[in-house]
Each structure stands twice: as C-alpha cells, then as structure tokens.
Amino acid sequence: MTSRPPLSVPQRQPQRKPSGSSLSQRPAAHQRTLSQQQYLPPSPIRKETTFHDFAPPDTNPGNTGNPGGGSGGGSGSGSGAGSFSSDGAQGGRFGPQRSRGGSRLKLELSHDSTSSFIQAGISESPNTIESSKSFTSSRALPLADLSDLGDISPHVSMQAHTVDADVPLPMPQRRQRVTPNMPRRDPPPSTSNSVRRDTRPKPYMVEVPPAAPRYSAPSKSGPQGRAGSGGIAGNPGSLPTAGYADFFPWTGQHPEDQFSENVVRMGYFDKPPTTQTETQSAKTVLFAALRHKSGVAAISTVFTSMLGQRRHGGQITTPSTFKPPPRVTLTDTKREMWMKDLANPAISLRRLSRTIPHGIRGRILLDQCLNKNVPTDRAVWLSKCVGANEIRAYKRKGVNGMMLGGEAKWIREWTVFVEQFLESVVFAFAEDDWKSKLNYAIRLATHLYAENLLEREHYMEWLVTGLENSHQSKLPMWTIITQIYWKDLLRLRKFGRRLVTALVSHHHVIYTHPDKDVFTPLLCKLSQLLSNLVLHSPNNFVSPGVWSKYRDTLKTCLPAGDVARQNSFTAISHRNDQLVASANRSQPAARHILVKTLDGTLQTPMPDELSTQCWSISKDKAALAKALLEWCTSLYRPGLAKVFVASRILKQWSTLGVDTTTAILDFLDVDAFEEKGRRHALYHLVCELVRSGIFSVSRYVQWLMGRGGLTNPEDVLPDGPGSARLLAELPAHALTHSQKALRGGMLRRASFSVDEEARDAELAIQFLKQSLRLPVDLTNPMFQRKPASINKLSKRIGISSRALKAEIGYWLRTSLTFNTEQKQKSGSGGPEISCAMFHDIRTVLEAAEDFSMLADILRSLTSYSNVEILAAIADTVNRHLFIMAALGASKHIFGNLHRRLVALVPEQGIGARPLLASLVGLAPRIPGLEQLAAQLRRDLALSDRHNPVDACSPVSDNMAARIQDDDGDLPEEIEKLLTSGTSLDRHTMDRLFQTVSQRLQMCWAKPDEKQRVYGALLNRLRIFDTQHFDLLMDKWLFHARTLGDRPSILRIFPLLVCVGCLTMSTILGTTSDSPGARTAGVSRPPAPSTTGSLVVQKTYPTRYMQEVLQLFTTPILPNDLLAPEECYRFSILQDQAQRENPKELLGLIRLALTEYSYARSQNDSEGLPLDDPDTQARLLELVKLLVLKDATGVARALAVKSPDAHVGSWIDYMTTKLLIPTADGQTHVTFDQVLELTNEFTLPFCQVKLQLSLASNEQSSPEYADRQQSHVELFANAMDKAIDARNISWTGMLSCLSPEITHHLKSRAQSRFLDLLPSIRNPSPIDRTLDQSLQMAENLLSVIDAIIRGGSMGRQPQLVPAMVDKFADLWEILASPDSEAKPPVLNHWLPLLLNLTTLHAQTFDTSKPSNEVRAKALIVCAGLIQELDTLHTPSMDTIALSSRIFDLACLFVDNLAEEMRVMCVLALRNTTSDPRLRYIFSFLANPSENLMLSHKDKPPTGAGLHSRIGGPMQGGLLGTPPSLWGLDCPASERLSVFNFRRWEILSEPTPNVGENDTAVSLSLFEARKGS
C-alpha cells in the first residue's frame, strides 16, 4: 500500500546532497528516476548500485566475503532503512531483505534519514578526521540499531567539501575487536513536523548481536563512494559504514551454505587449502594441444562459447511494455499545481507522468507553457504526451475509418494552433515582457518543428504566405521568423520560389518608395539577404516573369566588387532568358524582331536603350549587323532617320566587340545596290561612321585591292557599283593625310580627279559664303556677279555627291563653332548671326542632309542667340525630331532652350512668347517631358489671355488700325469687345464669328493682307471659349467646302492654321457627312462606303477631299500671305498630323479616291489634283508611312467594299506600287508572287496586299466557306514550298489571316517537326541526310515561332501530349546501348525540342488535361536529368543541357495542381534521392519514412553453418542464434513498413521502469542487458 499527499498540500522537497543523488520513491532498487540514471552507478539488474560499500574489494571470483575470514557485504540500500541489495543477499552477509511497514510518506522519510546515515561515508578532510578522533563507541551506533531511525529527518550540511573526491580515503584507526555493549540512544527530535506512528506489524528483520566484532569498511572507488565520503564532512554526526566479523545469517546464497563433497569432507574454509605450488609453465601442455589442426579451433570455440552465452543470456526478449502516460481528470487547482511542478526542473518527469491532467491541449497547452515558463524540453514532452493520447483516442473512437485521415486532421489542427500562438505572441509588441515571450514562443515552435511534431508543408505555407502578405511594419519580424527555417524552405521549389519572390517584391516596393529613407535599415537587411540568396540559392530566382520585373532593382543589392555574386547574377539572368520564348527564337525570327524593333524608331523618337534591346535579340551578332544594314538601306523604309539610327547603334555595338568595318564590307560583297536610293543611304551611313572613326578606310582600300582595285572609270561614276563608288563618296575632311593619299591613288587609277573634287568643294564653299554675305575674294570675276539665292544653291547641293555635302557641312560647323570659341575667349558674347542667316544655314544643311553638323550648330547657338533664333532652333528640332533623337541631341537642346526661356521671361516678358510657343509644340513629342509640356501649355494660355495681341505675327502690330477698312463696315464694338479681355457669351461670339468670317470670305478674291487680320481676330475669339468656337468653325468649314467660287484650300487654310484659329484635326473633321459628327481631337472611324458616296457627291465639284489630302502631303511654299518661317511651322504640323491621325487620314484617302473616281465618272476631269504625278508620289509616301505604323489598320480601312470599281483599281494600284516600286498600272500580282516577295522589309506591304485580296468578297456570300477552305489549302501548300525553299519570312503575314487558318498552319508545321525527331521505333528516313533534316526542323520551328509570336491564333499555345511523347522517345535513345545515335540527340534534336517546348511553356491553363500533360512532362524531365548525368564525360559535356531541362521542369511545376504534384512525388520518391528532383517536386526526405522491418525465414533443416564453420553445430553457434553473428544462411527477406510514431518518442513515459519500456522496442535492435 502506498499513499501520497494530495496536490493541494505542499510536498516536502527532498534534501539533496552535493553529490546529486536523489530520493527514491519506489521500493525496488533498480527502479530509479532520470536523475538517478544520470548520476548514480548502475543497479544490480543493470550493473548499477544504489548504496556505498566500504568493504575492500575481493579479488577472488568465487568469494564475495572479506579476506579477514568472513564473506563481507555492503550494508544499506537505496530503497529505505533496513533493506538490502541483491549483492548483499548474494554475499550472505545480512540475510534476506525485510520490508518496512508504515505509510508511504514514512517510508520516504525513513529512506531519507537512513540514507543520510548510511551514505555519509568517511570524510576526506583532515579536519574532519581530527574532529572525529578514533570513532569511539560513544560516537557510533550499531548498524542494527539504524532500523529504528526511520523518522529522523536528515540535517542539511552547511559545510562545504574541502578535498576533491578523487583523493584516496584515509584509513581510520583500527578499533578493538570486542565492542562493549552500548546503550541505545533515543532518536534526536525531528526538526520537521511529527509523523503519525505506523501501528501496522513489521516483518521480521535480522538483528546483529551486540557482541559481534565491528570494523570499519573503506568505501569502494567510484562516484558513489566519493559521494559517501563527502557525507562525513557534510554531517559530522553520521557514523562510518561498518562491517561485522564472522556474522553471516543463513540465506542459502553464501558459499558456506553450499554443500559439496569437499566441504563435507574437509569443512568450509574462507580460503581454500593451499595446493601444490605450480612449478612449471603451461607452455608444454598448451603447445601440445595446439599442434593438432583442431586445437586452435577448439580454443576459439571455447572463447566463442563464453561470449555467445553471455550475449544470449543478456538479450532482451520481453515484448515492449511502452504506453504513453495516461491523463486524469483534475480540479483546476491541482491542474495549476501540476503545471507549476512541470515548470520546476527539480521535479522528475516520471513523477509527473502519473497524473497528466485532462483539458490541457491545443492552444491552451501552448499558452500555459508560455505563462508558466515551462522549460522547452518539458513543454515538448507534454506536447508529445497529449498528442499521443489524442491520436490514440482518435483511433479508439474509429473516426474516419482507417484513422490516417483522422490523425492527419488532428496534426493539421495542432499545426494551426502553433501558428496562431506564434503569430499572437510575435506581433504583440505592446505587451509586457514581450522580448522574453517572443524568444520562448519562437524556441518552442522551432523545437516542435525540428522533432516533426508539425505538418511541415502547412507550416511552411503559413510562413511564406505571411511573408508575402506582410505589411512593412511587420516585415522585419516575418523575416526573422522565416530565417529560422531558411534551409528547409529554400530546398523546396514550392516554397523557395515564393520566398524569394516575396523578398524581391518587398525590396522593390521599398526601393521605389518616395520615403525610402525611413526604411533604410529594413532595405539594407533585405539587400543583404537577397545578395546572399543570389549566391547560395540561385535556383529559386529562375522565374522569367519575376526576373524580368525585378531584375534591375535586384541588381542594386549586389556589392560592386563582389565578383562571385556578380557572376551568379549573370548566370541567373542567362537561365531566365533561356526560358523566355524570345530567347529561343531561330535566326529568321530574330531578324523579324529586329526589324520590327527598328521600325519603332520611325514612329516614335529613338530611345537611349534601343541599342541594348537590339543587342540582346540574338547571339549571332554578325547576323544582327547585317540585318541592321539591310534595314538602313531598304527602299521600304522612308526618311533619313533610319541612317542616323543605324549609325548610333553601330557606334554602340562597336564598343561591345562588333567589327563594323567587316560587317559593312561583307554586306557590300553580297549586295550590288542597284537602286539609287539604297546607294545614297549606304554612302550617308558610311560617311557618319568615318566621321566617328569606327569605319577603317585603310581596310576598305585593302578590300578593294583584293577585289582587283579600281581601273574602270564607270565604277566611280554616280551610277556605278556601290562597293566602288563608296570610295569617291568618303568625306575627305575626316581622313588622315595617309588615307587621303591612299584614296587619291586608288581613284586616279579609275580616272577620277581628286584635285577637281577639292576645287569643286572649295568653289561651292565660296559661293555659299557669297550667298550668306560672308567675306569673299572680290577680285575673282566669278564673285563680282549677283550672288545666287539660297534656294537655288540648295537645290544644286542636294544633287551633289555625299563627299561635297559633307565638306560643306563640316565647313559651316567649323566656321560657326570657331567664331563662338573666339567670342568666348574675347568675352564679347556669342556669334553675331541674324535670323535670315540662320534660316539660310539651316536650309543649306537640310539640303545637304548633314544633320549631325546641324545638331552641333544648334547646340552652339542655344547659349548666345536671341529669342527669334532660339524659337527657330526649337522649330528645327521639332521638324527633324526623329533624326535629332537618333543623334542624341533632342533632349540636350531642349534643356538648353528651356533654361534660356526661364532666364529670358523675367527680362523680356511677352517678348519671350515666340520661344515659349515653339517649346509648347516641341515638348509633348519628346518622351519623358509630359509634365513639363503641360506646364508650358498652361503658361502659354495664361500669356495669351493677358496679352491677346499675336506677337508672333509679322503684321500684328498695326492690327487695330488695319481693321478699319476704307468703308468702315466693321463695327467698332468688335474692337471694343476683343480688346476688353473680359468673358464673352456664346450669342455674342456667334454674332462676331459670323461677321468676321463673312469679311474673311470677301477677302479671298484679292491678295489682301486683311485675311491675316481677320484670322487673328478669330484666334482672339477662340481664346474666350475654345470648345464653342471649334463648333462654329466646323459649321463654317462645312459651308466653305461646297462653295464653288472659293480659292484653293492650299491658299486659305494654311494662313488660318498658322495664326491659330484653325487646327489640323478640325480640318480632318470636315471629311465627315455632317458638322458635329466629330469634335476636335477625337478620332473618327473611316466613313462607310455609302456615306462616302453621299459626301463626294457634294464635294466633287470643289475637289474638297482631294485638296485637303494635298494640304496634308504637299509642302507649302512662301507666298504673299505666308512668311517662310510660317511655312516651316506648317510643315511641322503636317508631319505631326500624319503620325497622330492615321485613322482619319485613311478615311480621307478613301474619300479622296472616291471623289476622284466620281468626278471622272461624271466627265468632270479638269483640274483633278490626283492627276498630278507629284501628288500621287506623295500619296504613296503617306500610305507607306501609314502601313509601317499599322498595316492591319490600313488593310482594314482600304478593304471596305466600294460601289465604284475604279476606287478598287486605284487601291490595288497603290498597294502594288508599294510592293513593287517599278510596277505600272497594268502590273498584276498573283498570290504566289506575294509570298515570293515577302521578306522582313516587305512584310507589312505584302500583308496589306494579301488581306485586300482575301477580303474581295463578303463573308455572307455562299461561296465563303469554299473559299475559306481553298485559302487553307493554298497556305498549307505555300508553307510547304516556302519551307523547302528555306524562305519563311512570309509567316509574318499570318496575323492578317483568320485564327482558324493560322491554327491549322501551326498544327501542320508542328506535326511535321515532331515527325522529324528520331525514335527507336521509327528509324530516320533514308532519302534525307541529317543536315537536311536539321535544316527542315529549324525552318519549321521558325514558322511555329512566328505564328506563336504573332498571336494570330486567338489563344495561347499549350503543351500537347505529342511533345511529351517525343521527349520520352529521346530519353529511350539516350538510355539505349546504341552509342552512335546519342550525339545527334544531344547536340541537335534535344535542344530543338527544348526550344519548341519553351514556346509552349509561357502560359498554362488550369484544366485537368493540361495539368496531366505537365505532370507527365515532369516525369520525363526527371528521367532525362538523371540520364544526362550518367552520360556526362569530359568529351561529352551534358551539364548545360541538364541544367536547361532542370530550369524547364521548374517552369512546369510552378502552379501545378497539388494532386498532380503528389502523384509525381509518389512515382519518384522510391526511385531516386537526387536533391534536384526533391527540389523540383518539393518533398523532403522524412527520416522515418523508409524504416522497414525485416522478416527472415528460418534456414532449412540440415543447412546450418556446417559448411561455413567446418564442423557440426547444433542450435546455431554453441546454442546462440546465428542471426546474432550474421552467419545464418541467406534466406528470403520479407520487408514490412515500420510505423514510426514520432509522438510517442517519450523519455520517462511511466513511473515504473521496465526492461523493455522504451518507445521503440529494444528487441528490434537485438539489444542486451549490460553486465
């Protein structure tokens, strides 16, 4: 019977000695607590002892007694007073162990007091020995009397140890052998509360006779003995351990009690009688036995027998008795006390495991551990105990059948509790003692995670989700928590990619935040983390979408001098680029993309990063340079901006390693340049490159010499071959003296005089000086005549050679910049130049097309010129904006002009308005200046409202006087209202507008300056209410377009546009059917055919539509109404209208053609504007520009069916002329010819031609379906022919086809491509070589690339099962023993298939079939990765290919359905341990998931170990199981899954210690008990 006090009563804390031994609470000596296991020697059962034996060791194995004649045994026991160990019983010294009666508490107290006396030992301190003297009888008690001292409480020693425990114990003085009778002493009064006397009967106990001799027994060595020795020093009143001579109560175990023949005959001796002394060695006996063959085997058998028997006897075979600690129902008070005991490390867990209270689980458990500050290991122990019981309870209840789902559900709920607990503690910043609670919560959660007590995937998902959605205020804590699990998160693709993306996203947000200075510490921390991740975890950055978005921001995190991180960043960028469809394009596709990118510079100013974009399009830089030169010299690209764009790109590419000279010479070698326009573009480009010093003239001359030199005079004529004529077109001023001599020598051989060329250049410069009114030699008769006009001189310069144009431009630039430098040095200001001279210089340079020199002159003039010249500079940049942007001068010049404006406004006020007005027109066209343009526009409106006089008009100064005409018809109130500056109501505006417009119409018939005056009045009216004024102007224009007696539109509209009362968009609005159908600035769709016919019936008599078309295409020359500067500004407006209003212009073109056809049908063909060849040429240039801007829009606008067949013929003629410049009106282009003419430069025009042909009939017609099918077949056949002819440029026209046709062509090309791939089942065709097959595959891949990139299928391409099957076929070839088939697959077929797959891997839908295909592709990729690893050799490098497949697999697995990912994991987890595959599929190796139980069948009878050992053996090795020695016969092994219950891995699960009570059965390890 045992009893224990209730939890509500405070228990007595055991008094611990410095040795660290604790009180035993159990009667059995071998049952001990954890603390006893750690600090006490083994018990008798497990070779540990719980008492101190002071008897001297006995060297006789057969006798455990005292050498002094008795079989001595230690006294005392750890189980209580009066109890004896089995060793003592075995020694027969004290008799059988007797149990104590009484309550449990009394037994514990008795044990404590007895242990204090028995374990006191002998003090090692000399002081203590001195004080104890000789241990007289008055200071010692007989051991037998100690049984009555159970109620004595131990006295805590207040004296510290003075000597180390390892010092040998000093021997005490020998006592007398006969001890006189000693009276029993009464027990000292207990210092503790009195204990209730135990009245129960006590069992018999051996009593030692008082007369028995007593002697001191020195304690044994070891930690227990040292602890006992310390007991004397700690408690001087304790008695030393003693023995009793010649007193052995009968127990039946003492040697004296064992009867043998010798004992019966001779009697019992403490020491056996001395036998004959051995006088000879055993060598003769042993060596005689060892001479036989079986001697050594016999000896080894004996020793093996001993070892085997010992092992077999100590093996643990009992079944496991482990059970998790049970839970009991306790009151709240007891539960609280239990939790406090759990928080106390001094209280053993075995004691606490008896009564684990119910109701402590989930979030309550975690909060209780936090509030009680339970040590982490004990909190984890409690979590395991509760979890094990909860899981077993689920299984007993039978929830969810098999309970696997139930157990997983409980673990999921427990994980959620831990997450909620951790988040509530971490972000409770305002609570007291937050830091200590934070540390505890994080430590506890980390221990639970480390011991796999959480659902790791759910926990990781919570971590990553929290980091992704974290606010900046919580981001530091989320970062700290996530870093604890950094290693596991980054090893899985599912979480590592999201973790990196979240960090990069937060870094980008903070980096671009306007107040990022506040977040500087956080930004630095994120930068440091990302920098380390770039170096150590590059795989998680492989995500093309994320990388392209955050690449530039991420680069700022890298230290400038860290080469390793910079190289890792470059490698990551390369890996992401490989996964982008644009990076896997073929060479024709790269050309198409380059041309499309370059065409953008014809619509918007060239950006600074264009050269970098073009550089990254393809790895073949020579092909890029060739395509750039072809684009620059193409006749299908109008304007001069392309020359300067190409020049700037080549200049920047030359710094990256491109040999510009070689590229141009190779280009000259393959192209004859038969067209004049192409030759001039090439000469212009080379001239710019020679000026920049990146084209080597010497190498060009050597190249000419290698081709035979120049001997034929026709080679250097203007119409000669471009490769030879280029030498005469080189700018002489940019050549060195030796280069000039070399050039001159080559040209003289072709009868080209270099001296005459120099004289012509000098004469042109002298004439130019005379025209510019610069000093010349008047003695020369040629200059005594009247100087030629600038216009005439400019025309002659325009038809001169490029060399002469370059010389004139260089001279002008040098003269002006030299004068500027001289003026700056002398301090007299800038150059003295008038507006007229500036206009003349600009005209000359524009005629010479030398805009690089013009840009230098404009830069130099922006610092010193007056307002008029500054305004003219702004207009010049605006007029040639695309060229100036290509030269990189537009923003620089605008910046200088704006600074001058800011400086001039305070000085001149309204006088700075011309510059302000020019900058208002320039700023919106320069990218990046939108805000500044809006501000300038507001400043101009404010200036015009305060100063209504049009200061830029040359005749506006006397406007008020000129209003009063001779007849005085204009009322005076108009002048009063207009000059008052107040607001104007709409009725008054209507009346004034009608009056002024009528007077304006009256002035049309005569060249009267009053037209300008009335136009200025209308502009002043527009300021009051712009919207209402534009409506009035619309009505008036609709009225004017039908007036038969009006002058030409080219005369009356430009003046109104220049004074500001009429806009170009308003004029375009008059092409609609009625006024108000289009408001100013709003795009109007092209007019339908029926509406167009109605309009032209009204306008054809006045030719209004054709004249408006002329207004937008024909240059306006100065006349009596317009000054030259106004004409220049009007040309700027024309250029802007062509680029900003393409839809309106297309409608105008169609109406003009309709009007032209309708007039001819009415026999009214006199004076039709479209009959003018120049007008037709300008119309073609306009259509060409519109086609390059939007070919689909042009085709759609021109494809509208017209009832007039003549309009259709006109449109067909224009499109044919655009495609074939030499075609006439009778040329007819067939469908096959369109496909043959298609290349990267003619593609937009072929597309328009093709779409117009396909739209010849309505879709509602009966034959539409048949025609659609014929188109499909036609395109399919054409595709096959073009691919066979290696011409795939026509694929760019697929965007104009219907999605059905495009998808059919893509499927056909894809099917043909997959059929070309080799496989084991389908051998390669014999009629085609490998090179031919590869060429065909590349062409087909280019077609597929063009179709996908064009986006004409109407949906994104998806991965198909056929591609995955081909991957599997290639895998089979690589795994086959055929070594000849592997190199083509590795070098060609597999990279091509990867390119095709990458094109289809940009987007994935979420449907089940798509996920299944991706899952199958992932399995194949995993196999290919491992197969490529096995094939890797120094001669066959497969690392790059394996890395590319790995990156593609990462792209496949992202956002894959969870069920598909789990299926892939189940398919691969038992077949490979490759960490790359574990990363892709995001599964960690569970240490316990591969544990298996091995079941081996017994060997058959008779097939023992006889054959191995060499002799008969029965029952294994000397009776031991053969499995212990690994010598059993091989048998069939049967494996079964071992369920590792991690929740039941508990220390001290129960109060009672059993032989096999561990969580994992010891019998599984064939464990044995220690000896």
mmCIF file of N, CA and C in Angstrom, residues 777-837:
data_model
loop_
_atom_site.group_PDB
_atom_site.id
_atom_site.type_symbol
_atom_site.label_atom_id
_atom_site.label_comp_id
_atom_site.label_asym_id
_atom_site.label_seq_id
_atom_site.Cartn_x
_atom_site.Cartn_y
_atom_site.Cartn_z
ATOM 1 N N ASP A 777 36.665 86.739 -101.815
ATOM 2 C CA ASP A 777 37.668 87.400 -102.652
ATOM 3 C C ASP A 777 36.950 88.083 -103.804
ATOM 4 N N LEU A 778 36.797 89.381 -103.705
ATOM 5 C CA LEU A 778 36.061 90.123 -104.723
ATOM 6 C C LEU A 778 36.854 90.294 -106.004
ATOM 7 N N THR A 779 38.150 90.007 -105.956
ATOM 8 C CA THR A 779 38.955 90.140 -107.181
ATOM 9 C C THR A 779 38.637 89.036 -108.177
ATOM 10 N N ASN A 780 38.065 87.986 -107.713
ATOM 11 C CA ASN A 780 37.685 86.882 -108.589
ATOM 12 C C ASN A 780 36.452 87.291 -109.375
ATOM 13 N N PRO A 781 36.513 87.262 -110.697
ATOM 14 C CA PRO A 781 35.355 87.711 -111.509
ATOM 15 C C PRO A 781 34.085 86.908 -111.230
ATOM 16 N N MET A 782 34.246 85.685 -110.741
ATOM 17 C CA MET A 782 33.063 84.865 -110.511
ATOM 18 C C MET A 782 32.221 85.414 -109.366
ATOM 19 N N PHE A 783 32.837 86.126 -108.468
ATOM 20 C CA PHE A 783 32.107 86.623 -107.302
ATOM 21 C C PHE A 783 31.724 88.095 -107.422
ATOM 22 N N GLN A 784 31.971 88.647 -108.592
ATOM 23 C CA GLN A 784 31.554 90.026 -108.791
ATOM 24 C C GLN A 784 30.111 90.116 -109.278
ATOM 25 N N ARG A 785 29.555 88.970 -109.623
ATOM 26 C CA ARG A 785 28.166 88.956 -110.063
ATOM 27 C C ARG A 785 27.239 88.857 -108.849
ATOM 28 N N LYS A 786 25.956 88.967 -109.100
ATOM 29 C CA LYS A 786 24.960 88.892 -108.047
ATOM 30 C C LYS A 786 24.971 87.477 -107.467
ATOM 31 N N PRO A 787 25.006 87.341 -106.134
ATOM 32 C CA PRO A 787 25.058 86.004 -105.554
ATOM 33 C C PRO A 787 23.787 85.220 -105.827
ATOM 34 N N ALA A 788 23.954 83.932 -105.942
ATOM 35 C CA ALA A 788 22.807 83.045 -106.169
ATOM 36 C C ALA A 788 21.973 82.966 -104.897
ATOM 37 N N SER A 789 20.696 82.734 -105.096
ATOM 38 C CA SER A 789 19.812 82.612 -103.941
ATOM 39 C C SER A 789 20.098 81.298 -103.197
ATOM 40 N N ILE A 790 19.724 81.287 -101.933
ATOM 41 C CA ILE A 790 19.962 80.098 -101.119
ATOM 42 C C ILE A 790 19.139 78.924 -101.632
ATOM 43 N N ASN A 791 17.925 79.194 -102.092
ATOM 44 C CA ASN A 791 17.094 78.100 -102.595
ATOM 45 C C ASN A 791 17.716 77.442 -103.811
ATOM 46 N N LYS A 792 18.236 78.281 -104.726
ATOM 47 C CA LYS A 792 18.862 77.737 -105.930
ATOM 48 C C LYS A 792 20.135 76.983 -105.571
ATOM 49 N N LEU A 793 20.902 77.585 -104.667
ATOM 50 C CA LEU A 793 22.142 76.927 -104.252
ATOM 51 C C LEU A 793 21.853 75.611 -103.520
ATOM 52 N N SER A 794 20.783 75.603 -102.755
ATOM 53 C CA SER A 794 20.426 74.384 -102.006
ATOM 54 C C SER A 794 20.023 73.258 -102.950
ATOM 55 N N LYS A 795 19.335 73.600 -104.043
ATOM 56 C CA LYS A 795 18.963 72.566 -104.999
ATOM 57 C C LYS A 795 20.183 71.931 -105.618
ATOM 58 N N ARG A 796 21.199 72.740 -105.910
ATOM 59 C CA ARG A 796 22.418 72.192 -106.506
ATOM 60 C C ARG A 796 23.189 71.349 -105.489
ATOM 61 N N ILE A 797 23.165 71.789 -104.248
ATOM 62 C CA ILE A 797 23.838 70.991 -103.211
ATOM 63 C C ILE A 797 23.120 69.658 -103.024
ATOM 64 N N GLY A 798 21.791 69.681 -103.146
ATOM 65 C CA GLY A 798 21.019 68.468 -102.921
ATOM 66 C C GLY A 798 21.328 67.370 -103.917
ATOM 67 N N ILE A 799 21.776 67.735 -105.145
ATOM 68 C CA ILE A 799 22.082 66.710 -106.152
ATOM 69 C C ILE A 799 23.565 66.417 -106.230
ATOM 70 N N SER A 800 24.344 66.953 -105.339
ATOM 71 C CA SER A 800 25.792 66.727 -105.334
ATOM 72 C C SER A 800 26.117 65.415 -104.637
ATOM 73 N N SER A 801 27.416 65.107 -104.655
ATOM 74 C CA SER A 801 27.874 63.870 -104.026
ATOM 75 C C SER A 801 27.873 64.010 -102.508
ATOM 76 N N ARG A 802 27.956 62.859 -101.841
ATOM 77 C CA ARG A 802 27.983 62.868 -100.382
ATOM 78 C C ARG A 802 29.259 63.514 -99.865
ATOM 79 N N ALA A 803 30.347 63.344 -100.592
ATOM 80 C CA ALA A 803 31.607 63.951 -100.161
ATOM 81 C C ALA A 803 31.505 65.473 -100.162
ATOM 82 N N LEU A 804 30.891 66.049 -101.203
ATOM 83 C CA LEU A 804 30.738 67.501 -101.264
ATOM 84 C C LEU A 804 29.787 68.002 -100.175
ATOM 85 N N LYS A 805 28.695 67.280 -99.953
ATOM 86 C CA LYS A 805 27.767 67.671 -98.892
ATOM 87 C C LYS A 805 28.458 67.649 -97.528
ATOM 88 N N ALA A 806 29.302 66.640 -97.321
ATOM 89 C CA ALA A 806 29.994 66.542 -96.046
ATOM 90 C C ALA A 806 30.991 67.673 -95.861
ATOM 91 N N GLU A 807 31.645 68.064 -96.947
ATOM 92 C CA GLU A 807 32.613 69.163 -96.849
ATOM 93 C C GLU A 807 31.905 70.466 -96.508
ATOM 94 N N ILE A 808 30.751 70.719 -97.155
ATOM 95 C CA ILE A 808 30.007 71.959 -96.874
ATOM 96 C C ILE A 808 29.521 71.966 -95.430
ATOM 97 N N GLY A 809 28.976 70.856 -94.990
ATOM 98 C CA GLY A 809 28.508 70.800 -93.610
ATOM 99 C C GLY A 809 29.631 70.965 -92.606
ATOM 100 N N TYR A 810 30.761 70.328 -92.869
ATOM 101 C CA TYR A 810 31.895 70.457 -91.963
ATOM 102 C C TYR A 810 32.399 71.897 -91.911
ATOM 103 N N TRP A 811 32.414 72.572 -93.088
ATOM 104 C CA TRP A 811 32.882 73.966 -93.102
ATOM 105 C C TRP A 811 31.932 74.865 -92.313
ATOM 106 N N LEU A 812 30.639 74.686 -92.491
ATOM 107 C CA LEU A 812 29.682 75.513 -91.748
ATOM 108 C C LEU A 812 29.820 75.278 -90.244
ATOM 109 N N ARG A 813 29.908 74.043 -89.840
ATOM 110 C CA ARG A 813 30.027 73.756 -88.411
ATOM 111 C C ARG A 813 31.324 74.334 -87.854
ATOM 112 N N THR A 814 32.428 74.158 -88.602
ATOM 113 C CA THR A 814 33.714 74.652 -88.107
ATOM 114 C C THR A 814 33.717 76.171 -88.009
ATOM 115 N N SER A 815 33.157 76.843 -89.021
ATOM 116 C CA SER A 815 33.167 78.314 -89.011
ATOM 117 C C SER A 815 32.366 78.861 -87.828
ATOM 118 N N LEU A 816 31.181 78.330 -87.620
ATOM 119 C CA LEU A 816 30.343 78.848 -86.534
ATOM 120 C C LEU A 816 30.913 78.516 -85.163
ATOM 121 N N THR A 817 31.358 77.296 -84.973
ATOM 122 C CA THR A 817 31.916 76.941 -83.670
ATOM 123 C C THR A 817 33.234 77.660 -83.416
ATOM 124 N N PHE A 818 34.047 77.904 -84.469
ATOM 125 C CA PHE A 818 35.288 78.656 -84.286
ATOM 126 C C PHE A 818 34.989 80.098 -83.867
ATOM 127 N N ASN A 819 34.023 80.698 -84.534
ATOM 128 C CA ASN A 819 33.647 82.064 -84.141
ATOM 129 C C ASN A 819 33.127 82.108 -82.718
ATOM 130 N N THR A 820 32.361 81.067 -82.343
ATOM 131 C CA THR A 820 31.838 81.021 -80.970
ATOM 132 C C THR A 820 32.966 80.919 -79.967
ATOM 133 N N GLU A 821 33.958 80.066 -80.243
ATOM 134 C CA GLU A 821 35.070 79.929 -79.312
ATOM 135 C C GLU A 821 35.883 81.215 -79.227
ATOM 136 N N GLN A 822 36.048 81.876 -80.368
ATOM 137 C CA GLN A 822 36.782 83.135 -80.339
ATOM 138 C C GLN A 822 36.020 84.188 -79.546
ATOM 139 N N LYS A 823 34.713 84.248 -79.712
ATOM 140 C CA LYS A 823 33.918 85.217 -78.962
ATOM 141 C C LYS A 823 33.965 84.915 -77.463
ATOM 142 N N GLN A 824 33.956 83.629 -77.116
ATOM 143 C CA GLN A 824 34.009 83.279 -75.703
ATOM 144 C C GLN A 824 35.356 83.663 -75.099
ATOM 145 N N LYS A 825 36.429 83.465 -75.855
ATOM 146 C CA LYS A 825 37.734 83.824 -75.326
ATOM 147 C C LYS A 825 37.897 85.332 -75.175
ATOM 148 N N SER A 826 37.338 86.062 -76.131
ATOM 149 C CA SER A 826 37.463 87.524 -76.064
ATOM 150 C C SER A 826 36.443 88.138 -75.104
ATOM 151 N N GLY A 827 35.437 87.364 -74.682
ATOM 152 C CA GLY A 827 34.430 87.869 -73.757
ATOM 153 C C GLY A 827 33.420 88.793 -74.384
ATOM 154 N N SER A 828 33.263 88.760 -75.682
ATOM 155 C CA SER A 828 32.337 89.653 -76.368
ATOM 156 C C SER A 828 30.994 89.007 -76.628
ATOM 157 N N GLY A 829 30.727 87.838 -75.990
ATOM 158 C CA GLY A 829 29.435 87.200 -76.190
ATOM 159 C C GLY A 829 29.465 86.190 -77.319
ATOM 160 N N GLY A 830 28.282 85.795 -77.736
ATOM 161 C CA GLY A 830 28.149 84.775 -78.758
ATOM 162 C C GLY A 830 28.338 85.319 -80.152
ATOM 163 N N PRO A 831 28.176 84.450 -81.136
ATOM 164 C CA PRO A 831 28.360 84.851 -82.532
ATOM 165 C C PRO A 831 27.266 85.802 -82.996
ATOM 166 N N GLU A 832 27.646 86.734 -83.806
ATOM 167 C CA GLU A 832 26.678 87.690 -84.364
ATOM 168 C C GLU A 832 26.059 87.071 -85.611
ATOM 169 N N ILE A 833 24.860 86.548 -85.475
ATOM 170 C CA ILE A 833 24.177 85.885 -86.567
ATOM 171 C C ILE A 833 22.740 86.362 -86.581
ATOM 172 N N SER A 834 22.239 86.661 -87.742
ATOM 173 C CA SER A 834 20.869 87.151 -87.885
ATOM 174 C C SER A 834 19.933 85.994 -88.127
ATOM 175 N N CYS A 835 18.640 86.307 -88.015
ATOM 176 C CA CYS A 835 17.640 85.262 -88.266
ATOM 177 C C CYS A 835 17.692 84.791 -89.711
ATOM 178 N N ALA A 836 17.910 85.730 -90.640
ATOM 179 C CA ALA A 836 17.963 85.352 -92.053
ATOM 180 C C ALA A 836 19.134 84.415 -92.316
ATOM 181 N N MET A 837 20.301 84.736 -91.707
ATOM 182 C CA MET A 837 21.458 83.868 -91.904
ATOM 183 C C MET A 837 21.221 82.487 -91.296
#
